[in-house]
Tab-separated table of C-alpha atoms and ligand atoms in Angstrom:
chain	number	residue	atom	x	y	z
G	1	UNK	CA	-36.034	21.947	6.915
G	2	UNK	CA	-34.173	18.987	8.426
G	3	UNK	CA	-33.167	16.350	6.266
G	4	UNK	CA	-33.763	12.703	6.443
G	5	UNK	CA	-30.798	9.952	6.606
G	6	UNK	CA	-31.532	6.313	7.288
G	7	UNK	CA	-29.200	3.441	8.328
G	8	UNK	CA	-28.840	-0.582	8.703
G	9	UNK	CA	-26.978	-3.072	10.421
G	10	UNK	CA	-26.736	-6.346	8.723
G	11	UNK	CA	-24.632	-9.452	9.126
G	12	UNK	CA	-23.421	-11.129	12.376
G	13	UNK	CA	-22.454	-9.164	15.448
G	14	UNK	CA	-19.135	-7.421	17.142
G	15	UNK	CA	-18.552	-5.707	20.074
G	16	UNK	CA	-18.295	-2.484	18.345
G	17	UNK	CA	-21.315	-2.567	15.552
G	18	UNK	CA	-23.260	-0.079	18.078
G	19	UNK	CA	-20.414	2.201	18.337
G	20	UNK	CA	-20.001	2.655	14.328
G	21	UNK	CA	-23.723	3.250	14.546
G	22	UNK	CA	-23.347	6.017	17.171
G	23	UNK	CA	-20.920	7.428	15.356
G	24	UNK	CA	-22.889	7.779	12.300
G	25	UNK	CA	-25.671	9.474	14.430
G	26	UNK	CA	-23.834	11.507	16.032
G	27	UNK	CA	-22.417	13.084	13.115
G	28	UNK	CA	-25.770	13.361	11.437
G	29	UNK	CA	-27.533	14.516	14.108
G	30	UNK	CA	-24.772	17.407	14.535
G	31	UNK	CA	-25.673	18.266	10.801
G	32	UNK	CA	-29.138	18.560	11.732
G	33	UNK	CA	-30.593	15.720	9.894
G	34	UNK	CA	-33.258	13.306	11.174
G	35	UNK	CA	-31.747	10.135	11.775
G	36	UNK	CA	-34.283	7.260	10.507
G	37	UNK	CA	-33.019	2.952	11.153
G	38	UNK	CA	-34.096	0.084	9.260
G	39	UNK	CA	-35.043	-2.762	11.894
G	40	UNK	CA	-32.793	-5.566	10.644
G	41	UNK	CA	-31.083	-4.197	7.559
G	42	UNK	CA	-32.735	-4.248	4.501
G	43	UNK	CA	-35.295	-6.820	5.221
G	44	UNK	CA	-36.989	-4.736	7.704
G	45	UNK	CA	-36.708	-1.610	5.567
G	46	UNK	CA	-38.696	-3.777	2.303
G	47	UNK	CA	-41.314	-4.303	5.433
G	48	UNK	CA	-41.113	-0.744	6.094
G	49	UNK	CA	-39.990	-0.984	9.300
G	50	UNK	CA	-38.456	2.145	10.373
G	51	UNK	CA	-37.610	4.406	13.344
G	52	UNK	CA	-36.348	7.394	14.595
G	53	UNK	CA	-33.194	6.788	16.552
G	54	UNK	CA	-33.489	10.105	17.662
G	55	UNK	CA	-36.258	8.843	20.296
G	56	UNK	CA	-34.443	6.297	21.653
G	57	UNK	CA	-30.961	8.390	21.371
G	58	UNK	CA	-31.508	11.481	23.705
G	59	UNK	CA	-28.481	12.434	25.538
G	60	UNK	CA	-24.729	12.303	25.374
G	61	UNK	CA	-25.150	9.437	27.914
G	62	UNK	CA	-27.468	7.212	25.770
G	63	UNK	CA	-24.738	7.831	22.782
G	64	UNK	CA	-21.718	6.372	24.890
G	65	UNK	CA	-23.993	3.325	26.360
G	66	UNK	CA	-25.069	2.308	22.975
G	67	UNK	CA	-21.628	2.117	22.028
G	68	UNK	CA	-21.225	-0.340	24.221
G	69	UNK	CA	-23.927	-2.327	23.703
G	70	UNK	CA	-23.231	-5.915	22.064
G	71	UNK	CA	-25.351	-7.398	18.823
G	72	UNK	CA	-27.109	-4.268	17.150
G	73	UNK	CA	-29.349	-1.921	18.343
G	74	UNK	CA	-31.234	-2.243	15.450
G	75	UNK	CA	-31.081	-5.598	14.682
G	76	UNK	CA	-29.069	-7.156	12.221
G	77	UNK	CA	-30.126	-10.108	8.936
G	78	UNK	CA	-28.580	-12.319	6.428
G	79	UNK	CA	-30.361	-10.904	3.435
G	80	UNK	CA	-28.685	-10.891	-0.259
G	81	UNK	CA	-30.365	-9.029	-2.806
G	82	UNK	CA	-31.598	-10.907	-5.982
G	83	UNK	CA	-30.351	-9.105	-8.958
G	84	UNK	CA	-32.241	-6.914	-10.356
G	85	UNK	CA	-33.104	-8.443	-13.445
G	86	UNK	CA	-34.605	-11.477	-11.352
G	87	UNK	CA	-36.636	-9.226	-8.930
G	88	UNK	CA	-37.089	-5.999	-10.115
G	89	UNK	CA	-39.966	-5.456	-7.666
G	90	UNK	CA	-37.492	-5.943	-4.727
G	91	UNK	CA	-35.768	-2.945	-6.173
G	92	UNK	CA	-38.774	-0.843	-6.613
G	93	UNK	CA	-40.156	-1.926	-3.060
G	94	UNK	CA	-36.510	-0.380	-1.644
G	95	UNK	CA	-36.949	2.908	-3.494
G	96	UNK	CA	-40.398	3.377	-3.062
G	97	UNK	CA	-39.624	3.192	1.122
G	98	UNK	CA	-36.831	5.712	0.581
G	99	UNK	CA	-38.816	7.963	-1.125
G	100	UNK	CA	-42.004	7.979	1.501
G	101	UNK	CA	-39.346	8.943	3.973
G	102	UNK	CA	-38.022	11.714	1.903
G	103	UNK	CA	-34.320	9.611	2.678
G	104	UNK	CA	-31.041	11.515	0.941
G	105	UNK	CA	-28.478	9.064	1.940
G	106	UNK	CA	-28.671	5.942	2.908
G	107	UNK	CA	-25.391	3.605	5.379
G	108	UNK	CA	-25.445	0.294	5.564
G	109	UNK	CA	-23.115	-1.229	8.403
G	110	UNK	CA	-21.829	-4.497	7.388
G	111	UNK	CA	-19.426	-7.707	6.514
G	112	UNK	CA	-18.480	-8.476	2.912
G	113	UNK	CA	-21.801	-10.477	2.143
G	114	UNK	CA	-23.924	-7.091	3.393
G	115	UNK	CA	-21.658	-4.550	1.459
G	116	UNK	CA	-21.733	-6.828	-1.629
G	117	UNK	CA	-25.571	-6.567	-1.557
G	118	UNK	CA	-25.266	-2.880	-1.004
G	119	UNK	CA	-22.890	-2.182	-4.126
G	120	UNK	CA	-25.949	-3.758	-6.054
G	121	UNK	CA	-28.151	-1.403	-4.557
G	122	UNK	CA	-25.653	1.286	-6.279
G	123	UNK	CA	-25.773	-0.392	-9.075
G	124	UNK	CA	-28.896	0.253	-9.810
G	125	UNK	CA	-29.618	3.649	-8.473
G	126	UNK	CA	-26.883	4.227	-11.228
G	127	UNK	CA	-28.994	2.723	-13.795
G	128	UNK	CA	-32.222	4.580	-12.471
G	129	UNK	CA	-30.751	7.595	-12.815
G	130	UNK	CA	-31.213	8.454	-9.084
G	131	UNK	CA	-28.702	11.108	-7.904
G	132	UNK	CA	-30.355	12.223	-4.757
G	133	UNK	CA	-30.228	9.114	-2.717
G	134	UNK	CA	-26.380	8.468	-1.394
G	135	UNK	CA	-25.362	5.213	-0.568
G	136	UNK	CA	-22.039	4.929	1.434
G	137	UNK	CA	-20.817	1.450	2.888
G	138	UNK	CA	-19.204	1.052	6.577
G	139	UNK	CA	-17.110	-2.168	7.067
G	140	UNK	CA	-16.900	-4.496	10.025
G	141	UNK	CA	-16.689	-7.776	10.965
G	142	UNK	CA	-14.544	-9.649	13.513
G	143	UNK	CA	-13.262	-11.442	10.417
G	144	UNK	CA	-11.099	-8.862	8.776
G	145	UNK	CA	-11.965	-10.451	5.430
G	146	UNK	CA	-12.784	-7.216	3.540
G	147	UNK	CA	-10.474	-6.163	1.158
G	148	UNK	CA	-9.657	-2.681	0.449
G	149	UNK	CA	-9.567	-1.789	4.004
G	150	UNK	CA	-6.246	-1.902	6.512
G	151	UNK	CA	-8.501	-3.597	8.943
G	152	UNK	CA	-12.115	-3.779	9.869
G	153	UNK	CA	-13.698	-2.428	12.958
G	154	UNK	CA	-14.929	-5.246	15.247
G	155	UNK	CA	-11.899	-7.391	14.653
G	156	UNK	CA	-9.570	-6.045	16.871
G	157	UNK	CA	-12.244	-6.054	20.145
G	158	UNK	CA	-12.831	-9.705	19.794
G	159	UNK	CA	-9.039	-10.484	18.983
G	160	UNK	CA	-8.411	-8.629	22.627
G	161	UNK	CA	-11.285	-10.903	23.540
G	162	UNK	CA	-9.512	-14.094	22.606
G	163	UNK	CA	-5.865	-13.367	23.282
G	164	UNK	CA	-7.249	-12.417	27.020
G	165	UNK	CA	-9.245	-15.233	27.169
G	166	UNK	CA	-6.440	-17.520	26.101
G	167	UNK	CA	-4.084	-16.235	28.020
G	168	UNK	CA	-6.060	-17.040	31.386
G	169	UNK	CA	-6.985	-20.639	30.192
G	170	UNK	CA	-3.305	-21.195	29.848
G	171	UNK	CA	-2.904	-20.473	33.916
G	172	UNK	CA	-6.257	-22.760	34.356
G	173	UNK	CA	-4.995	-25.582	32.851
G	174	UNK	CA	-2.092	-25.828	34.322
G	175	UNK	CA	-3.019	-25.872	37.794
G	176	UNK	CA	-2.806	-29.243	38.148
G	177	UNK	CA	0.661	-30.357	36.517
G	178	UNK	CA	-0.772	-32.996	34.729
G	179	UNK	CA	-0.984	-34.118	31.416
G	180	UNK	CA	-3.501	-31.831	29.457
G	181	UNK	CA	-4.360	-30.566	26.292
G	182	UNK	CA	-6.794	-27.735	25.634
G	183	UNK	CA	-8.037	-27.454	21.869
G	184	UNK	CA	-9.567	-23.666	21.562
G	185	UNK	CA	-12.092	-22.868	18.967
G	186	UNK	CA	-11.942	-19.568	17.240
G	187	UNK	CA	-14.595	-17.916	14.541
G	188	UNK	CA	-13.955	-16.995	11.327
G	189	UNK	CA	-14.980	-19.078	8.263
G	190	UNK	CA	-12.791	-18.551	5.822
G	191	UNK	CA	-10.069	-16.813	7.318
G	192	UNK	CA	-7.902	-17.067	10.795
G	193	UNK	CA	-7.173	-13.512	11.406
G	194	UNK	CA	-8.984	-14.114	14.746
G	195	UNK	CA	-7.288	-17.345	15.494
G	196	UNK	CA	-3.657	-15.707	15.037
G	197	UNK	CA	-4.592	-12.995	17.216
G	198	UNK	CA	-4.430	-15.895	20.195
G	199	UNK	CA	-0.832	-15.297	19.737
G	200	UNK	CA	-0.917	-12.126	20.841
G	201	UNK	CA	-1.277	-13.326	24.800
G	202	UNK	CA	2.579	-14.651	24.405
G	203	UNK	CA	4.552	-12.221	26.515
G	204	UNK	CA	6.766	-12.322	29.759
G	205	UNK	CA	3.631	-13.380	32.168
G	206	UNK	CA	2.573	-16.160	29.485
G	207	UNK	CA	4.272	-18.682	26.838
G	208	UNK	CA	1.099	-18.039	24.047
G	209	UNK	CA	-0.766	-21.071	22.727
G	210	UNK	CA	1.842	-23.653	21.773
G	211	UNK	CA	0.186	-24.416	18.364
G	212	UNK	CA	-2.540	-22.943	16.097
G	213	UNK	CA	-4.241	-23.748	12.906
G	214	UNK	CA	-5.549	-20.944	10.698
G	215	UNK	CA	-8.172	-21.727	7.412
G	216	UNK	CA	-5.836	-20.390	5.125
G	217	UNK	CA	-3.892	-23.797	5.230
G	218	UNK	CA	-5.223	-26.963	4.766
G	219	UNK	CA	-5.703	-29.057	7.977
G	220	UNK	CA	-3.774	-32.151	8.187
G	221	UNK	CA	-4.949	-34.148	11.335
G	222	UNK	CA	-2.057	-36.515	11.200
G	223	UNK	CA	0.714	-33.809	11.080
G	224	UNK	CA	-0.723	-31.500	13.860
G	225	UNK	CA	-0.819	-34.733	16.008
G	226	UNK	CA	2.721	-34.881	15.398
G	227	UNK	CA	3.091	-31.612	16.174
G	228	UNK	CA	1.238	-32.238	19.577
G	229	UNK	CA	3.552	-35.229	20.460
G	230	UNK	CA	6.413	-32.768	20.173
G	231	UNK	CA	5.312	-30.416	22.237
G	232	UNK	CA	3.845	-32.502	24.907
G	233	UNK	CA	7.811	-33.585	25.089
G	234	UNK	CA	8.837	-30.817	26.803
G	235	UNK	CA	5.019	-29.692	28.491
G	236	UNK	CA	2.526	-30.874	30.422
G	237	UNK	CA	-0.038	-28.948	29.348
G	238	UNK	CA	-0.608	-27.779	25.505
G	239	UNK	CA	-2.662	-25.449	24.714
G	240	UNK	CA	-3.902	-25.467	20.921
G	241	UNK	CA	-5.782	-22.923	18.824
G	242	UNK	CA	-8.080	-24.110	15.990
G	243	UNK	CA	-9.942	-21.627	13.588
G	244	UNK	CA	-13.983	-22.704	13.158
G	245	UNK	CA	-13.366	-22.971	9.187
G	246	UNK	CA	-10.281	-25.119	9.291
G	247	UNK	CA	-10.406	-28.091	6.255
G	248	UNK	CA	-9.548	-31.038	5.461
G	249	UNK	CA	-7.210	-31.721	2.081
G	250	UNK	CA	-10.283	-33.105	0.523
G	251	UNK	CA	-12.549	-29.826	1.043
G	252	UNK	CA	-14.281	-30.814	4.395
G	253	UNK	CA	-14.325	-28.375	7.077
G	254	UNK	CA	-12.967	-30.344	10.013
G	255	UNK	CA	-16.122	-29.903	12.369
G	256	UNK	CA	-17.884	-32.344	9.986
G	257	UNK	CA	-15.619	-35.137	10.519
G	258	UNK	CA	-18.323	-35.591	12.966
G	259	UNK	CA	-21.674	-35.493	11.459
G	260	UNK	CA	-23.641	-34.399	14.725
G	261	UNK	CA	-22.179	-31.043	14.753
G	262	UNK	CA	-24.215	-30.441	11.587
G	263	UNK	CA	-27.479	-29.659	12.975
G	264	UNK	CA	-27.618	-26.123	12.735
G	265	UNK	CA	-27.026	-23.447	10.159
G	266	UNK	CA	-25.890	-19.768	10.404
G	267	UNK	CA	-28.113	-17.113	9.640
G	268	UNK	CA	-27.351	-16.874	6.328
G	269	UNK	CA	-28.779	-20.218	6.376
G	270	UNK	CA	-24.960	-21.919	5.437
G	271	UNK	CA	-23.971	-24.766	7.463
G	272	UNK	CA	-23.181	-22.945	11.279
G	273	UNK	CA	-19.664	-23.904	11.765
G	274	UNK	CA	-19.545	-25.547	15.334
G	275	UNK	CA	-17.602	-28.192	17.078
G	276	UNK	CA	-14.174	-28.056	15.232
G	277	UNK	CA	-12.317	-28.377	18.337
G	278	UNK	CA	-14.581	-31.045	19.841
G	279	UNK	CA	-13.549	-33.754	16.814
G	280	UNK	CA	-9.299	-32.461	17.341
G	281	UNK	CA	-10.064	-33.057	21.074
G	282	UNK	CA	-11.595	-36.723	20.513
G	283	UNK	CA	-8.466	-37.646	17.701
G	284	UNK	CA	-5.824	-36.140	20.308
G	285	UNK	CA	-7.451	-38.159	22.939
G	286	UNK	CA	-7.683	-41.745	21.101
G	287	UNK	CA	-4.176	-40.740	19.978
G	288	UNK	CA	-2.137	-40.360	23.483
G	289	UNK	CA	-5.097	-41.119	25.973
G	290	UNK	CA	-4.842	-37.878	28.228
G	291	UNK	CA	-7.064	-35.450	29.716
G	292	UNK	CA	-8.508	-32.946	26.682
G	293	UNK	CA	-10.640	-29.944	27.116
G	294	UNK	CA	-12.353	-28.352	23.964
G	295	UNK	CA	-13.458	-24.560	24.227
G	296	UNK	CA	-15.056	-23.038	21.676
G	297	UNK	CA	-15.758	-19.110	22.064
G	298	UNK	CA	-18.439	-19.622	19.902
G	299	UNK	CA	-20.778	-16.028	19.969
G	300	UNK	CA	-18.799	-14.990	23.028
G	301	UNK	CA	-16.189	-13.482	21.549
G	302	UNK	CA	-17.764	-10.884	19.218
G	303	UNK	CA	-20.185	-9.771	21.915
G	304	UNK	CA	-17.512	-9.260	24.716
G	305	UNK	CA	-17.908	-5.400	25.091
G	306	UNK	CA	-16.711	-5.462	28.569
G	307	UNK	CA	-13.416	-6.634	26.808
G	308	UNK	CA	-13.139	-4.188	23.777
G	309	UNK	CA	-10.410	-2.495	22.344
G	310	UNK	CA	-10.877	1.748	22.888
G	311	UNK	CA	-8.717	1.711	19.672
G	312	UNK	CA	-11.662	-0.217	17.956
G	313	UNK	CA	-14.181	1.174	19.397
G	314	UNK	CA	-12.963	5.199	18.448
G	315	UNK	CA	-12.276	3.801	15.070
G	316	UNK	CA	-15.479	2.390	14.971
G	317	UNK	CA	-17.074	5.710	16.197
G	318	UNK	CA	-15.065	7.686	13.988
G	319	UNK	CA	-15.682	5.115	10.746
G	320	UNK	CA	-19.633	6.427	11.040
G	321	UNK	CA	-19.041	9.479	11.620
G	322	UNK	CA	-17.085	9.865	8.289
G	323	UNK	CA	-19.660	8.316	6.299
G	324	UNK	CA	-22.080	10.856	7.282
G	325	UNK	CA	-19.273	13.688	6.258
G	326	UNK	CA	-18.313	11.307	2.781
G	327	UNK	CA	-22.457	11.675	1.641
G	328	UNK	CA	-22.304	15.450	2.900
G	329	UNK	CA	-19.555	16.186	0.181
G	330	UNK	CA	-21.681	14.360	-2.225
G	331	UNK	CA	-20.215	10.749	-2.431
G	332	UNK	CA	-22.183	8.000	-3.260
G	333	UNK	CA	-21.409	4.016	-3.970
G	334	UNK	CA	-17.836	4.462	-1.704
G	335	UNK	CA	-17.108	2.467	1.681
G	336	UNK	CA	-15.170	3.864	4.325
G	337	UNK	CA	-12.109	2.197	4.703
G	338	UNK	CA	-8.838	2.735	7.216
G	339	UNK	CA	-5.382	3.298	5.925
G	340	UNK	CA	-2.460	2.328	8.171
G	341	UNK	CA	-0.074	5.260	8.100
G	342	UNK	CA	2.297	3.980	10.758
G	343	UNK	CA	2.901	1.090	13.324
G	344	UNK	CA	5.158	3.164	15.797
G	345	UNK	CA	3.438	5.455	16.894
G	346	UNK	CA	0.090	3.800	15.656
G	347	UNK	CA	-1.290	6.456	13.263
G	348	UNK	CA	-4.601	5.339	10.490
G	349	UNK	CA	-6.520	8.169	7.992
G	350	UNK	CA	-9.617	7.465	7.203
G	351	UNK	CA	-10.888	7.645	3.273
G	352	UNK	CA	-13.655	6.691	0.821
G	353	UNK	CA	-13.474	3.855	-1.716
G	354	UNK	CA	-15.506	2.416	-4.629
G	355	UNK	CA	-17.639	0.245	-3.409
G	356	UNK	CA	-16.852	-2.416	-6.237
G	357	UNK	CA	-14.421	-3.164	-4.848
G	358	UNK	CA	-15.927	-5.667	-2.429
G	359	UNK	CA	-15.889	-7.994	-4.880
G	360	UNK	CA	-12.144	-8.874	-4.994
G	361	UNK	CA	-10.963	-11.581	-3.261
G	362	UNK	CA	-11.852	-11.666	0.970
G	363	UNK	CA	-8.652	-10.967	2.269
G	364	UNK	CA	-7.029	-13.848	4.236
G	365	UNK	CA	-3.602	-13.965	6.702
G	366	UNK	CA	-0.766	-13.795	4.539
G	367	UNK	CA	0.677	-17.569	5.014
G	368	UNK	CA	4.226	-16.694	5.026
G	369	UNK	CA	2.962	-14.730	8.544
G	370	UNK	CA	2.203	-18.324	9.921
G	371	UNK	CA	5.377	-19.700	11.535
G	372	UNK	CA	6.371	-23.038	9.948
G	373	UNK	CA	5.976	-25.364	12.642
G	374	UNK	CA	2.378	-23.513	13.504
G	375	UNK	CA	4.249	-22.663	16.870
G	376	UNK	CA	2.523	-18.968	16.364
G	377	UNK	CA	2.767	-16.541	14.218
G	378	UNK	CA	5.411	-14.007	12.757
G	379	UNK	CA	6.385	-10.871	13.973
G	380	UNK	CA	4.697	-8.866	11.157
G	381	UNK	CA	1.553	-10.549	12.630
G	382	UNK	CA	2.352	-9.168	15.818
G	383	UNK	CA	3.472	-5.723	14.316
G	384	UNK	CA	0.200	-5.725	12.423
G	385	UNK	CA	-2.483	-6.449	15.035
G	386	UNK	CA	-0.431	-5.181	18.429
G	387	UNK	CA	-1.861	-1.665	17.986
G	388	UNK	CA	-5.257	-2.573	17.175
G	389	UNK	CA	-6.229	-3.740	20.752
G	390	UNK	CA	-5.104	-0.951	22.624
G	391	UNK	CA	-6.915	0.490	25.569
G	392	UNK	CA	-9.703	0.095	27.146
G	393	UNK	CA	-13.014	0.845	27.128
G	394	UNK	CA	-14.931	2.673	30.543
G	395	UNK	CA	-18.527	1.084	30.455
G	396	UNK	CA	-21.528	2.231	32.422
G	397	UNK	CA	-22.574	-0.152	35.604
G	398	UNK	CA	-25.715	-0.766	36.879
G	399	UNK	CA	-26.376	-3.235	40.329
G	400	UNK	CA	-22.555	-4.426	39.251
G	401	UNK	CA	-23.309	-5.705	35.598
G	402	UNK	CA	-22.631	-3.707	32.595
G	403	UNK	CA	-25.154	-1.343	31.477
G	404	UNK	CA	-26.619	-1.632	27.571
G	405	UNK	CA	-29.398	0.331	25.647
G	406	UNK	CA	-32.757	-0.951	26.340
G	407	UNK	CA	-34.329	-2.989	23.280
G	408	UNK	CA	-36.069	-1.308	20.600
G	409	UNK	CA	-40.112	-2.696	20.808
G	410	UNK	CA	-41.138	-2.106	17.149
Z	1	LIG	O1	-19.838	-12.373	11.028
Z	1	LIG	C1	-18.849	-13.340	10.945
Z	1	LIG	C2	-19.179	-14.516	11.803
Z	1	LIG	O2	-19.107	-14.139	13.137
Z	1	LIG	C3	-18.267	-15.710	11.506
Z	1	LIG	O3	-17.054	-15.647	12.162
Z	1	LIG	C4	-19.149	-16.862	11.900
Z	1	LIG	O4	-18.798	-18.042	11.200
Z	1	LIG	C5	-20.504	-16.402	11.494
Z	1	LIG	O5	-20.483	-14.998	11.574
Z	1	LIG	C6	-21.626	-16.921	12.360
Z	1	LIG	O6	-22.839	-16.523	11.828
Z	1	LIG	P1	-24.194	-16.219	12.646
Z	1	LIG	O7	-24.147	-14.772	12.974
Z	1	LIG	O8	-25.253	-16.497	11.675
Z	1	LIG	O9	-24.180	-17.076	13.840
């Protein structure tokens, strides 16, 4: 009799989420094994809201369009689990769906937040006793915050995103050989991994983003206007990179230097950073009174599939595929991770880890990798995230746009 595996997206999107997702039904499906999804993570699985991708994944062809597909196929959430000593009942609720499916292992495709909720889910099928559900862990994010891992699928598709994107904003705002700045706004709340992958547009056909400001050091307003004035010495047009999460030395993120940009929140119902590089753009401007532009990528840049990396994407493919094989040789409370073997040529291995350890520090940009005078970044940086946006990905066309899985109507 076939078996029954289920799986989740959760957290915010990447250009690559649908391919880790292929790649764990693929694998499963090649084992035989019925291949249930939770509609938006865990909250849809305490509504019991299931389905069988195997009706909407048919063919070899639906398999490669759904990995590439932006957002998630099977929709994504925000949702922490209480502990269990709070809400037992939320606990019992998850089991008792698991075991009216007859489910033996359970993946959960997320950021830190998701795989932190999902180690508590181990947690406790520890402390029940239960040995017959697995519970494996697949990273990504186009952060890169998770520790334990080399880097995390998703990041590299929207770096390729940004340093392309950069890279033909530099020849747009210089077609007028005037006096310009461009502020760029880059995601990433607590880390800049993204915003030092701008750097990676610098090469013989472009001079790279003259400055850039990453989360891990504190923002000081006064000192990158200084470091504008230089610049603008020698340029007409400056082209700046800001990360979203960039603060102030007294603890506020820059964006809420003004207060209008405050009028949303992010999913996880935190404060949505927005409009960083709208306040640097109004400061440069009252500072040297010349033409600013402020872009901000905003959801753009993690949903760019027509842009991904094919090194991402197999990695992300692959990633799934191997949690599927890690619960078929009996692991259980272990995320997938990559290990770098080597730069030149580019080589990873892929490997199981305890999931506890999700809970050490996010992992941020090493600051001695930021150059000094925030002019870019070093060549470890480079030697670090070069490989990772490699290739290209072929996606399917339809009447000249590119073609995505339709939408699941639950
Ligand atoms: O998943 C990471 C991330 O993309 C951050 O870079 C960003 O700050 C946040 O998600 C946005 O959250 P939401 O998906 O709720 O818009």
């Amino acid at each position: 009799m076939r078996k029954n595996v289920i799986v989740g997206q959760s957290g915010g999107a990447s250009a690559v989420f649908n391919a880790t997702l292929a790649g764990v039904y693929h694998m499963a499906d090649d084992l035989q094994t019925n291949v249930y999804g939770m509609m938006n993570g865990l909250q849809g699985l305490l509504e019991d809201k299931i389905v069988n991708l195997g009706d909407y994944i048919r063919n070899q062809y639906d398999l490669e369009v759904l990995r590439n597909t932006p957002g998630a196929f099977l929709g994504s959430c925000r949702y922490t689990l209480p502990d269990y000593n709070e809400q037992p009942e939320v606990y019992n609720r998850i089991f008792d769906v698991l075991r009216k499916h007859d489910i033996s292992s359970f993946y959960y495709i997320g950021g830190l937040e998701s795989l932190k909720t999902l180690s508590k889910l181990c947690t406790y099928a520890k402390l029940i006793g239960c040995d017959d559900i697995r519970f494996i862990g697949i990273p990504k994010t186009i952060d890169n915050d998770i520790p334990l891992t080399d880097h995390t699928p998703g990041f590299a598709s929207a770096a390729k995103y940004v340093a392309t994107s950069v890279k033909e904003l530099i020849r747009d705002s210089s077609i007028y050989g005037r006096d310009f700045v461009t502020v760029v706004e880059v995601m990433g709340r607590d880390t800049g991994w993204l915003t030092a992958a701008t750097t990676l547009c610098k090469g013989s056909d472009c001079s790279g983003p003259d400055l850039i400001y990453l989360p891990e050091k504190v923002f000081d307003p006064e000192k990158a206007l200084e470091d504008i004035a230089r610049v603008r010495k020698n340029k007409k047009s400056v082209i700046v990179c800001i990360g979203e999460g960039c603060k102030l030395a007294d603890g506020r993120y820059l964006c809420d230097v003004d207060e209008s940009n405050s009028f949303t929140e992010d999913a996880s119902g935190k404060r949505l950073l927005t409009g960083a590089s709208r306040v640097f753009a109004r400061m440069i401007h009252d500072r040297f009174n010349c033409r600013v532009r402020a872009v901000e990528f905003s959801a753009l840049q993690r949903s760019a599939c027509h842009m991904a990396s094919k090194t991402d994407n197999d990695e992300a493919f692959t990633i799934g595929e191997n949690a599927v094989k890690a619960s078929n040789l009996k692991h259980t409370g272990e995320i997938v991770i990559i290990n770098r073997v080597s730069n030149d040529p580019y080589q990873i291995r892929i490997s199981v880890k305890d999931i506890k350890g999700v809970f050490n520090e996010s992992k941020s940009v090493p600051t001695e990798w930021i150059l000094d005078d925030n002019s870019g970044m070093t060549e470890e940086f480079e030697q670090y995230a070069r490989p990772l946006i490699q290739g290209s990905v072929v996606t399917h066309y339809k009447d000249g746009l590119p073609l995505h899985m339709p939408y699941i109507i639950f």
